[in-house]
C-alpha positions as CSV (number, residue, x, y, z in Angstrom):
1,M,63.7,22.1,66.4
2,A,67.0,22.8,66.5
3,S,68.2,25.7,64.1
4,V,71.0,25.5,61.3
5,G,74.2,25.6,62.7
6,S,76.2,28.8,63.3
7,A,79.9,29.4,62.6
8,D,80.7,29.2,66.0
9,R,78.4,25.8,66.5
10,P,78.1,24.2,63.3
11,T,75.5,21.3,63.1
12,A,76.1,17.7,63.8
13,V,74.5,15.3,61.6
14,V,73.4,12.0,63.2
15,L,72.5,9.1,60.9
16,G,70.4,6.5,63.3
17,A,69.6,8.8,65.5
18,G,66.6,7.1,66.8
19,G,68.6,4.3,67.6
20,F,70.5,2.9,70.8
21,V,73.9,4.0,70.1
22,G,72.4,7.5,67.8
23,R,70.3,8.5,70.4
24,N,72.7,8.7,73.3
25,V,75.0,10.4,71.1
26,C,72.7,13.1,70.3
27,A,72.1,13.5,73.9
28,A,75.6,13.7,74.2
29,L,75.9,16.4,71.2
30,R,72.9,18.4,72.3
31,A,74.7,18.7,76.1
32,T,77.5,20.6,74.5
33,G,74.7,23.1,73.0
34,R,75.1,22.0,69.2
35,P,72.8,21.6,66.7
36,V,71.9,18.1,66.0
37,A,70.2,17.1,62.8
38,A,69.0,13.4,62.6
39,V,68.9,11.7,58.8
40,A,66.0,9.1,59.2
41,R,63.5,7.4,56.8
42,R,61.1,8.4,59.4
43,P,60.8,11.5,61.7
44,A,58.8,9.1,64.2
45,G,61.3,8.2,67.3
46,L,64.0,10.7,67.1
47,P,65.5,12.2,70.5
48,D,64.1,15.8,71.5
49,G,65.7,18.4,70.1
50,C,66.9,17.2,66.8
51,R,66.0,18.5,63.6
52,P,64.6,16.0,61.2
53,V,66.1,15.1,57.9
54,P,63.6,12.5,56.1
55,F,65.9,10.6,54.0
56,D,66.6,6.7,53.2
57,V,70.5,6.9,52.9
58,A,70.2,3.1,51.6
59,R,68.2,3.8,48.6
60,G,68.8,7.3,48.2
61,D,70.9,8.8,45.5
62,P,74.4,10.7,47.2
63,A,73.9,13.8,45.3
64,A,70.5,13.9,46.7
65,L,71.8,13.3,50.1
66,A,74.7,16.1,49.7
67,A,72.0,18.6,48.5
68,A,69.6,17.6,52.0
69,L,72.8,18.2,54.0
70,A,74.3,21.3,51.8
71,P,71.8,23.7,53.6
72,L,72.8,22.7,57.2
73,R,76.0,23.0,56.6
74,P,77.2,20.6,58.9
75,G,80.9,20.4,60.8
76,L,80.4,16.8,61.9
77,V,78.5,13.6,60.9
78,V,78.2,10.6,63.0
79,N,77.2,7.4,61.0
80,A,75.3,5.3,63.9
81,A,73.0,3.7,61.7
82,G,73.2,0.3,60.2
83,A,71.3,-3.1,60.1
84,L,71.7,-5.6,63.3
85,W,69.0,-7.0,64.6
86,N,66.5,-9.4,62.8
87,V,67.5,-8.6,59.2
88,T,68.5,-10.7,56.3
89,D,72.0,-10.9,54.6
90,D,70.7,-8.3,52.0
91,E,69.4,-6.3,54.5
92,L,72.9,-6.3,56.1
93,T,74.7,-5.7,52.9
94,A,72.0,-2.4,52.4
95,G,72.1,-1.4,55.9
96,N,75.7,-1.4,56.6
97,V,77.7,-1.3,53.4
98,T,75.4,0.3,50.6
99,L,74.8,3.1,53.2
100,V,78.4,4.2,54.1
101,E,79.1,4.0,50.4
102,R,76.3,6.5,49.7
103,L,77.0,8.3,53.0
104,V,80.9,9.1,52.0
105,R,79.9,10.2,48.2
106,A,77.7,12.9,50.0
107,V,80.0,14.1,52.8
108,E,82.8,14.2,50.1
109,A,80.9,16.4,47.8
110,L,80.0,19.1,50.5
111,A,81.7,22.5,49.9
112,D,82.6,22.9,53.2
113,P,85.1,20.5,55.2
114,V,83.3,17.8,57.2
115,R,84.1,15.2,60.3
116,L,83.0,11.9,59.6
117,V,82.7,9.4,62.5
118,H,81.4,6.3,61.7
119,I,80.7,3.8,64.3
120,G,82.2,0.1,63.8
121,T,82.3,-3.0,66.0
122,A,84.8,-5.3,67.8
123,Y,83.3,-8.3,66.2
124,E,85.6,-7.2,63.1
125,Y,88.5,-8.3,64.4
126,G,87.2,-12.1,64.5
127,V,89.5,-14.6,66.5
128,H,93.0,-13.7,67.5
129,P,95.5,-15.6,69.9
130,D,96.9,-12.0,71.3
131,D,95.8,-11.1,75.0
132,T,94.3,-7.7,73.7
133,L,92.9,-6.8,70.4
134,A,95.2,-3.6,68.8
135,E,94.0,-1.8,65.6
136,T,97.0,-3.1,64.0
137,L,95.7,-6.8,64.2
138,P,94.1,-8.1,60.8
139,A,90.4,-8.3,60.7
140,R,88.9,-11.6,59.9
141,P,85.5,-11.9,60.8
142,V,83.4,-14.9,60.2
143,G,79.7,-13.8,61.0
144,R,77.6,-11.9,58.3
145,Y,77.0,-9.0,60.3
146,A,80.8,-8.3,61.1
147,Q,81.8,-9.1,57.6
148,T,79.6,-6.1,56.4
149,K,80.7,-3.9,59.1
150,L,84.2,-4.5,58.1
151,A,83.3,-3.6,54.4
152,A,82.1,-0.6,55.7
153,T,85.0,0.6,58.0
154,R,87.1,-0.4,54.8
155,I,85.3,2.3,52.6
156,V,85.5,4.8,55.4
157,T,89.4,4.1,55.8
158,R,90.4,4.2,52.2
159,A,88.1,7.5,51.8
160,A,90.5,8.7,54.6
161,A,93.6,7.6,53.1
162,E,92.9,8.9,49.8
163,G,92.5,12.3,51.3
164,R,88.4,12.5,49.9
165,V,87.0,13.1,53.7
166,S,88.0,13.4,57.0
167,A,87.4,10.4,59.0
168,T,87.6,7.6,61.4
169,V,86.0,4.8,62.7
170,L,85.6,4.1,66.5
171,R,85.3,0.1,67.0
172,I,83.1,-0.7,70.2
173,P,82.3,-3.6,71.8
174,V,79.4,-4.9,73.5
175,A,77.4,-1.6,74.4
176,L,75.2,-1.4,77.4
177,G,73.1,1.8,78.9
178,P,69.8,3.5,78.3
179,F,67.5,2.7,75.6
180,I,69.4,-0.5,75.0
181,P,67.2,-2.6,72.3
182,A,65.2,-5.6,73.4
183,E,66.6,-8.0,70.9
184,S,70.0,-7.6,72.9
185,L,70.9,-10.2,75.5
186,L,70.6,-7.6,78.5
187,G,68.1,-5.7,76.7
188,G,66.0,-8.9,76.8
189,L,66.6,-9.9,80.3
190,A,65.8,-6.3,81.4
191,R,62.3,-6.4,79.8
192,Q,61.8,-9.9,81.1
193,L,62.3,-8.7,84.8
194,A,60.0,-5.8,84.0
195,A,57.3,-8.2,83.0
196,H,57.8,-11.2,84.7
197,P,60.0,-11.2,87.8
198,A,59.6,-14.6,88.8
199,E,61.0,-16.4,85.7
200,L,64.0,-15.5,83.8
201,R,65.1,-17.2,80.6
202,L,68.7,-17.2,79.8
203,P,71.2,-18.7,76.7
204,P,73.8,-20.7,77.8
205,L,76.3,-18.1,79.3
206,D,78.7,-20.4,81.3
207,G,82.5,-19.2,80.6
208,V,81.4,-16.2,77.9
209,R,83.3,-13.3,78.5
210,R,83.2,-9.6,76.8
211,D,84.5,-6.3,77.0
212,L,81.9,-4.1,77.9
213,I,81.3,-0.4,77.7
214,D,78.5,2.0,78.8
215,V,77.3,3.6,75.5
216,R,77.2,7.0,77.0
217,D,81.1,6.5,77.2
218,V,80.9,5.7,73.5
219,A,79.2,9.2,72.9
220,D,81.9,11.0,74.7
221,A,84.1,9.4,72.5
222,V,82.3,10.5,69.4
223,L,82.8,13.9,70.8
224,C,86.4,13.5,71.3
225,A,86.8,12.2,68.1
226,A,84.9,15.5,66.5
227,R,87.5,18.0,67.9
228,A,90.8,15.8,67.8
229,P,93.6,17.4,65.8
230,R,94.5,14.0,64.4
231,L,92.2,11.2,63.3
232,P,93.7,7.5,63.4
233,P,91.9,5.2,60.4
234,V,90.5,3.0,63.6
235,V,90.2,3.7,67.2
236,N,89.4,1.0,69.7
237,I,86.4,2.4,72.2
238,G,86.0,-0.1,74.9
239,S,86.9,-0.7,78.6
240,G,90.1,-2.9,78.2
241,R,89.0,-6.0,80.2
242,L,86.8,-8.8,79.8
243,V,83.8,-9.2,82.1
244,P,81.7,-12.8,82.7
245,L,78.4,-12.4,81.2
246,A,76.9,-14.7,84.1
247,D,78.0,-12.1,86.5
248,T,76.3,-9.4,84.6
249,V,73.3,-10.8,84.6
250,D,73.4,-11.4,88.2
251,A,74.0,-7.9,88.9
252,L,71.6,-6.7,86.6
253,I,68.8,-9.2,88.7
254,R,69.5,-7.3,91.5
255,I,69.7,-3.7,90.6
256,A,66.1,-4.8,89.2
257,G,65.5,-6.0,92.7
258,T,62.8,-8.1,92.2
259,G,61.9,-8.8,95.8
260,A,63.5,-11.7,98.4
261,N,63.0,-14.2,95.8
262,A,65.6,-14.5,93.4
263,P,63.7,-15.2,89.7
264,E,63.7,-18.8,88.5
265,I,66.3,-19.5,85.9
266,V,65.1,-21.5,82.9
267,R,67.8,-22.6,80.8
268,G,67.4,-22.5,77.0
269,P,69.2,-22.7,74.0
270,A,71.8,-20.4,72.0
271,P,69.9,-18.2,69.7
272,A,70.3,-19.1,66.1
273,G,72.3,-16.5,64.2
274,R,74.1,-15.0,66.7
275,R,75.8,-11.6,65.5
276,D,78.9,-12.3,67.6
277,A,79.5,-15.7,65.6
278,G,83.2,-16.0,65.7
279,A,84.5,-13.3,68.0
280,G,87.0,-14.4,70.8
281,D,86.7,-13.3,74.2
282,R,89.7,-10.9,74.1
283,P,89.2,-7.5,75.6
284,L,90.4,-4.2,73.3
285,D,93.5,-2.2,73.6
286,I,92.3,1.0,74.3
287,G,95.6,2.8,74.3
288,L,95.4,4.6,70.8
289,A,91.9,6.1,72.1
290,R,94.0,7.5,75.4
291,R,96.7,8.7,73.4
292,E,95.3,10.7,70.5
293,F,91.7,11.5,71.9
294,G,92.0,11.9,75.6
295,W,89.6,9.8,76.0
296,A,89.0,6.8,78.6
297,P,85.7,5.2,79.7
298,A,84.1,6.7,82.8
299,R,81.8,4.9,83.7
300,T,81.2,1.1,85.0
301,V,79.1,-2.0,84.1
302,T,77.4,-1.3,87.2
303,D,76.6,2.2,86.1
304,A,75.6,1.1,82.6
305,L,73.4,-1.6,83.8
306,H,71.3,1.1,86.2
307,A,70.6,3.1,83.4
308,L,69.7,0.4,81.2
309,W,67.2,-0.9,84.0
310,G,65.7,2.9,84.3
311,S,65.3,3.0,80.8
312,T,63.2,-0.2,80.5
313,R,60.7,0.9,82.3
314,V,60.0,4.1,80.2
315,P,58.0,3.4,77.2
316,H,59.7,3.9,74.0
317,T,59.9,2.4,70.4
318,S,62.3,-0.9,69.9
319,Q,65.0,0.2,67.4
320,H,66.3,-2.2,64.9
321,H,69.4,-0.1,63.9
322,T,72.7,0.6,65.7
């Protein structure tokens, strides 16, 4: 169990530490020697080395959360939590909006200065005709998931603009890498290949292109945001280019090494209620991240797929939150 942070190594608090993004953020923070505390409803499934802080942020009082955080004297709070897979509209609101409202109020109430890094999504932009998605574009999301994430972004950026918190929002596209959930496209396909390598059921992917980022590069961006002298309200963290998803699936099949015979492809319908409803196929403009954070993606899609496949064969609990 991690100890409370010292003056030279203040504690980093991570919400959603047991999820896909949060788990990798914790690993990156721990690699720097920083104490990490994980705020979660249940202590089970948290990454090794994290100090558990049992608390249900979506239901708890902000003052009570501030009281739980105060003894840790955190210098950084990362929100990688949120409702994402197999949830109702009410659960999306609770996990993506109410949780962030209460977190911001709790961080604001802490006596010592704290930096807040919130993980947003590129789906907040919606469809634009521009060649790339820059932070200056208006956000006009269509799907309920993206709408609730935009509401959270506005809560964070408003608090920062009013000087109530020091905060930034990292907007990420489709993330790949170790411990990706089974509910995601590539995570589900990897588990199919591990369990039944002779057959692969695919939704329609013809012409579908997405900006893909290794989740470990996202974690590195969190570290950059934690130490940046200036914090833009919103920063894109992506690869800056589009990749055909069909090609990505082919690469995963090769990495899985299913033998001399390629799996039989069974075409199925598109899943209902996709979280990327209304998202266009435009890459993120990552110039601001380069200029303000000195950040750039260091890993390729192939790197991410190798890590994804490696973690698929390691038993772990699937998470339903970011």
